[in-house]
Amino acid sequence: MNTTNTTVVPVIGRILLAAIFVLSGFGKLMAPAATIGYIASSGLPFATLGLAIAIVVELGGGLLLAVGYKTRLVAAVLAGFSIVTGLAFHHAVGDQNQMIHLLKNFAMAGGLLQVVAFGAGAYSIDNRGAVSTGRKPA
């Protein structure tokens, strides 16, 4: 059995990755007008729909990632979301701050792709009981 996958390291990693999504989604939920304005100012259509999608993906996906439910699928969706939003909102790479935000989104996507590749680890809903039964975590 892979001992790394049976330690608390994967759950700590999932929680750290999920934190930015949960906090961002909650922030959007609490200040929808600001987010709608930001989406619209970026020239994207359907800003209200974009807000709803962002809240569902960030808040819902972040919480699912943290608890380890459908972890590989959720991590893949969050990775794609990170890349798309990075390119849509932080494409002014001549601005150092925007470049850092773009690279942050890419780095988050990289970490999430590691979760896609290696799974949730033992301490997750996906693998409930894996440690106590001795079966290999997904």
PDB file of C-alpha atoms in Angstrom:
ATOM      1  CA  MET A   1       0.000   0.000   0.000  1.00  0.00           C
ATOM      2  CA  ASN A   2       1.235   3.503  -0.779  1.00  0.00           C
ATOM      3  CA  THR A   3       1.925   4.934   2.679  1.00  0.00           C
ATOM      4  CA  THR A   4       1.712   8.529   1.414  1.00  0.00           C
ATOM      5  CA  ASN A   5      -1.890   7.914   0.383  1.00  0.00           C
ATOM      6  CA  THR A   6      -2.791   6.598   3.849  1.00  0.00           C
ATOM      7  CA  THR A   7      -1.400   9.587   5.767  1.00  0.00           C
ATOM      8  CA  VAL A   8      -3.067  12.904   6.495  1.00  0.00           C
ATOM      9  CA  VAL A   9      -0.976  14.627   3.792  1.00  0.00           C
ATOM     10  CA  PRO A  10      -3.591  14.280   1.001  1.00  0.00           C
ATOM     11  CA  VAL A  11      -6.421  15.649   3.164  1.00  0.00           C
ATOM     12  CA  ILE A  12      -4.289  18.617   4.219  1.00  0.00           C
ATOM     13  CA  GLY A  13      -3.473  19.248   0.563  1.00  0.00           C
ATOM     14  CA  ARG A  14      -7.135  19.019  -0.445  1.00  0.00           C
ATOM     15  CA  ILE A  15      -8.167  21.460   2.289  1.00  0.00           C
ATOM     16  CA  LEU A  16      -5.453  23.937   1.323  1.00  0.00           C
ATOM     17  CA  LEU A  17      -6.435  23.735  -2.345  1.00  0.00           C
ATOM     18  CA  ALA A  18     -10.140  24.006  -1.502  1.00  0.00           C
ATOM     19  CA  ALA A  19      -9.760  27.035   0.789  1.00  0.00           C
ATOM     20  CA  ILE A  20      -9.316  29.595  -2.000  1.00  0.00           C
ATOM     21  CA  PHE A  21     -12.364  28.280  -3.855  1.00  0.00           C
ATOM     22  CA  VAL A  22     -14.622  28.171  -0.791  1.00  0.00           C
ATOM     23  CA  LEU A  23     -13.604  31.676   0.318  1.00  0.00           C
ATOM     24  CA  SER A  24     -13.966  33.087  -3.203  1.00  0.00           C
ATOM     25  CA  GLY A  25     -17.349  31.440  -3.711  1.00  0.00           C
ATOM     26  CA  PHE A  26     -18.596  32.675  -0.351  1.00  0.00           C
ATOM     27  CA  GLY A  27     -17.364  36.185  -1.170  1.00  0.00           C
ATOM     28  CA  LYS A  28     -19.251  36.134  -4.456  1.00  0.00           C
ATOM     29  CA  LEU A  29     -22.375  34.914  -2.685  1.00  0.00           C
ATOM     30  CA  MET A  30     -22.158  37.792  -0.196  1.00  0.00           C
ATOM     31  CA  ALA A  31     -21.394  40.518  -2.791  1.00  0.00           C
ATOM     32  CA  PRO A  32     -23.014  39.461  -6.059  1.00  0.00           C
ATOM     33  CA  ALA A  33     -23.223  42.958  -7.551  1.00  0.00           C
ATOM     34  CA  ALA A  34     -19.466  43.462  -7.306  1.00  0.00           C
ATOM     35  CA  THR A  35     -18.794  40.169  -9.079  1.00  0.00           C
ATOM     36  CA  ILE A  36     -21.399  40.828 -11.771  1.00  0.00           C
ATOM     37  CA  GLY A  37     -19.796  44.228 -12.365  1.00  0.00           C
ATOM     38  CA  TYR A  38     -16.322  42.699 -12.593  1.00  0.00           C
ATOM     39  CA  ILE A  39     -17.456  40.028 -15.041  1.00  0.00           C
ATOM     40  CA  ALA A  40     -19.248  42.616 -17.178  1.00  0.00           C
ATOM     41  CA  SER A  41     -16.259  44.991 -17.100  1.00  0.00           C
ATOM     42  CA  SER A  42     -14.111  42.183 -18.503  1.00  0.00           C
ATOM     43  CA  GLY A  43     -16.338  42.147 -21.571  1.00  0.00           C
ATOM     44  CA  LEU A  44     -17.826  38.728 -20.913  1.00  0.00           C
ATOM     45  CA  PRO A  45     -21.518  38.182 -21.715  1.00  0.00           C
ATOM     46  CA  PHE A  46     -24.150  36.858 -19.313  1.00  0.00           C
ATOM     47  CA  ALA A  47     -22.509  38.212 -16.161  1.00  0.00           C
ATOM     48  CA  THR A  48     -25.341  37.051 -13.879  1.00  0.00           C
ATOM     49  CA  LEU A  49     -25.136  33.520 -15.264  1.00  0.00           C
ATOM     50  CA  GLY A  50     -21.359  33.674 -14.876  1.00  0.00           C
ATOM     51  CA  LEU A  51     -21.806  34.620 -11.226  1.00  0.00           C
ATOM     52  CA  ALA A  52     -24.123  31.658 -10.614  1.00  0.00           C
ATOM     53  CA  ILE A  53     -21.723  29.255 -12.309  1.00  0.00           C
ATOM     54  CA  ALA A  54     -18.763  30.650 -10.371  1.00  0.00           C
ATOM     55  CA  ILE A  55     -20.566  30.285  -7.035  1.00  0.00           C
ATOM     56  CA  VAL A  56     -21.582  26.688  -7.758  1.00  0.00           C
ATOM     57  CA  VAL A  57     -18.130  25.690  -9.015  1.00  0.00           C
ATOM     58  CA  GLU A  58     -16.137  27.530  -6.346  1.00  0.00           C
ATOM     59  CA  LEU A  59     -18.277  26.965  -3.273  1.00  0.00           C
ATOM     60  CA  GLY A  60     -19.702  23.576  -4.221  1.00  0.00           C
ATOM     61  CA  GLY A  61     -16.519  22.280  -5.821  1.00  0.00           C
ATOM     62  CA  GLY A  62     -14.358  23.588  -3.002  1.00  0.00           C
ATOM     63  CA  LEU A  63     -16.460  21.900  -0.339  1.00  0.00           C
ATOM     64  CA  LEU A  64     -16.599  18.623  -2.282  1.00  0.00           C
ATOM     65  CA  LEU A  65     -12.830  18.705  -2.748  1.00  0.00           C
ATOM     66  CA  ALA A  66     -12.252  19.374   0.955  1.00  0.00           C
ATOM     67  CA  VAL A  67     -14.310  16.368   2.061  1.00  0.00           C
ATOM     68  CA  GLY A  68     -13.055  14.187  -0.774  1.00  0.00           C
ATOM     69  CA  TYR A  69     -16.299  13.380  -2.600  1.00  0.00           C
ATOM     70  CA  LYS A  70     -16.026  12.579  -6.338  1.00  0.00           C
ATOM     71  CA  THR A  71     -12.565  14.004  -5.831  1.00  0.00           C
ATOM     72  CA  ARG A  72     -10.946  13.294  -9.184  1.00  0.00           C
ATOM     73  CA  LEU A  73     -13.895  14.692 -11.155  1.00  0.00           C
ATOM     74  CA  VAL A  74     -14.222  17.741  -8.899  1.00  0.00           C
ATOM     75  CA  ALA A  75     -10.476  18.421  -9.079  1.00  0.00           C
ATOM     76  CA  ALA A  76     -10.596  18.198 -12.886  1.00  0.00           C
ATOM     77  CA  VAL A  77     -13.490  20.688 -13.038  1.00  0.00           C
ATOM     78  CA  LEU A  78     -11.712  23.075 -10.651  1.00  0.00           C
ATOM     79  CA  ALA A  79      -8.476  22.772 -12.663  1.00  0.00           C
ATOM     80  CA  GLY A  80     -10.301  23.655 -15.878  1.00  0.00           C
ATOM     81  CA  PHE A  81     -12.139  26.496 -14.119  1.00  0.00           C
ATOM     82  CA  SER A  82      -8.823  27.850 -12.811  1.00  0.00           C
ATOM     83  CA  ILE A  83      -7.255  27.873 -16.262  1.00  0.00           C
ATOM     84  CA  VAL A  84     -10.290  29.410 -17.989  1.00  0.00           C
ATOM     85  CA  THR A  85     -10.801  32.125 -15.366  1.00  0.00           C
ATOM     86  CA  GLY A  86      -7.083  32.866 -15.289  1.00  0.00           C
ATOM     87  CA  LEU A  87      -7.036  33.427 -19.040  1.00  0.00           C
ATOM     88  CA  ALA A  88     -10.328  35.363 -19.016  1.00  0.00           C
ATOM     89  CA  PHE A  89      -9.561  37.708 -16.131  1.00  0.00           C
ATOM     90  CA  HIS A  90      -5.770  37.871 -15.812  1.00  0.00           C
ATOM     91  CA  HIS A  91      -4.589  38.002 -19.422  1.00  0.00           C
ATOM     92  CA  ALA A  92      -2.877  41.410 -19.121  1.00  0.00           C
ATOM     93  CA  VAL A  93       0.508  39.782 -18.576  1.00  0.00           C
ATOM     94  CA  GLY A  94       2.346  43.078 -19.037  1.00  0.00           C
ATOM     95  CA  ASP A  95       0.981  44.005 -15.592  1.00  0.00           C
ATOM     96  CA  GLN A  96       3.094  42.131 -13.020  1.00  0.00           C
ATOM     97  CA  ASN A  97       0.135  41.776 -10.630  1.00  0.00           C
ATOM     98  CA  GLN A  98      -2.004  40.208 -13.358  1.00  0.00           C
ATOM     99  CA  MET A  99       0.841  37.902 -14.347  1.00  0.00           C
ATOM    100  CA  ILE A 100       1.128  36.713 -10.732  1.00  0.00           C
ATOM    101  CA  HIS A 101      -2.640  36.058 -10.606  1.00  0.00           C
ATOM    102  CA  LEU A 102      -2.469  34.148 -13.891  1.00  0.00           C
ATOM    103  CA  LEU A 103       0.430  32.028 -12.633  1.00  0.00           C
ATOM    104  CA  LYS A 104      -1.429  31.460  -9.333  1.00  0.00           C
ATOM    105  CA  ASN A 105      -4.376  30.081 -11.292  1.00  0.00           C
ATOM    106  CA  PHE A 106      -2.053  27.848 -13.312  1.00  0.00           C
ATOM    107  CA  ALA A 107      -0.328  26.644 -10.117  1.00  0.00           C
ATOM    108  CA  MET A 108      -3.702  25.804  -8.551  1.00  0.00           C
ATOM    109  CA  ALA A 109      -4.606  23.881 -11.696  1.00  0.00           C
ATOM    110  CA  GLY A 110      -1.319  21.982 -11.417  1.00  0.00           C
ATOM    111  CA  GLY A 111      -2.023  21.002  -7.819  1.00  0.00           C
ATOM    112  CA  LEU A 112      -5.546  19.962  -8.752  1.00  0.00           C
ATOM    113  CA  LEU A 113      -4.239  17.809 -11.592  1.00  0.00           C
ATOM    114  CA  GLN A 114      -2.079  16.013  -9.014  1.00  0.00           C
ATOM    115  CA  VAL A 115      -5.314  15.213  -7.158  1.00  0.00           C
ATOM    116  CA  VAL A 116      -6.811  13.968 -10.439  1.00  0.00           C
ATOM    117  CA  ALA A 117      -3.775  11.733 -10.959  1.00  0.00           C
ATOM    118  CA  PHE A 118      -3.373  10.377  -7.424  1.00  0.00           C
ATOM    119  CA  GLY A 119      -6.867  10.584  -5.926  1.00  0.00           C
ATOM    120  CA  ALA A 120      -8.263  11.817  -2.661  1.00  0.00           C
ATOM    121  CA  GLY A 121      -6.209   9.758  -0.249  1.00  0.00           C
ATOM    122  CA  ALA A 122      -7.449   7.620   2.594  1.00  0.00           C
ATOM    123  CA  TYR A 123      -9.208  10.328   4.602  1.00  0.00           C
ATOM    124  CA  SER A 124     -12.010  11.153   2.200  1.00  0.00           C
ATOM    125  CA  ILE A 125     -15.594  10.239   1.483  1.00  0.00           C
ATOM    126  CA  ASP A 126     -14.383   8.518  -1.694  1.00  0.00           C
ATOM    127  CA  ASN A 127     -12.210   6.203   0.404  1.00  0.00           C
ATOM    128  CA  ARG A 128     -14.181   5.909   3.627  1.00  0.00           C
ATOM    129  CA  GLY A 129     -13.074   2.822   5.454  1.00  0.00           C
ATOM    130  CA  ALA A 130      -9.972   2.254   3.324  1.00  0.00           C
ATOM    131  CA  VAL A 131      -7.553   2.609   6.235  1.00  0.00           C
ATOM    132  CA  SER A 132      -9.498   0.468   8.698  1.00  0.00           C
ATOM    133  CA  THR A 133     -10.254  -2.307   6.165  1.00  0.00           C
ATOM    134  CA  GLY A 134      -6.777  -2.295   4.670  1.00  0.00           C
ATOM    135  CA  ARG A 135      -8.015  -1.783   1.099  1.00  0.00           C
ATOM    136  CA  LYS A 136      -6.017   0.473  -1.183  1.00  0.00           C
ATOM    137  CA  PRO A 137      -7.311   4.095  -1.338  1.00  0.00           C
ATOM    138  CA  ALA A 138      -8.300   5.329  -4.783  1.00  0.00           C
TER     139      ALA A 138
END
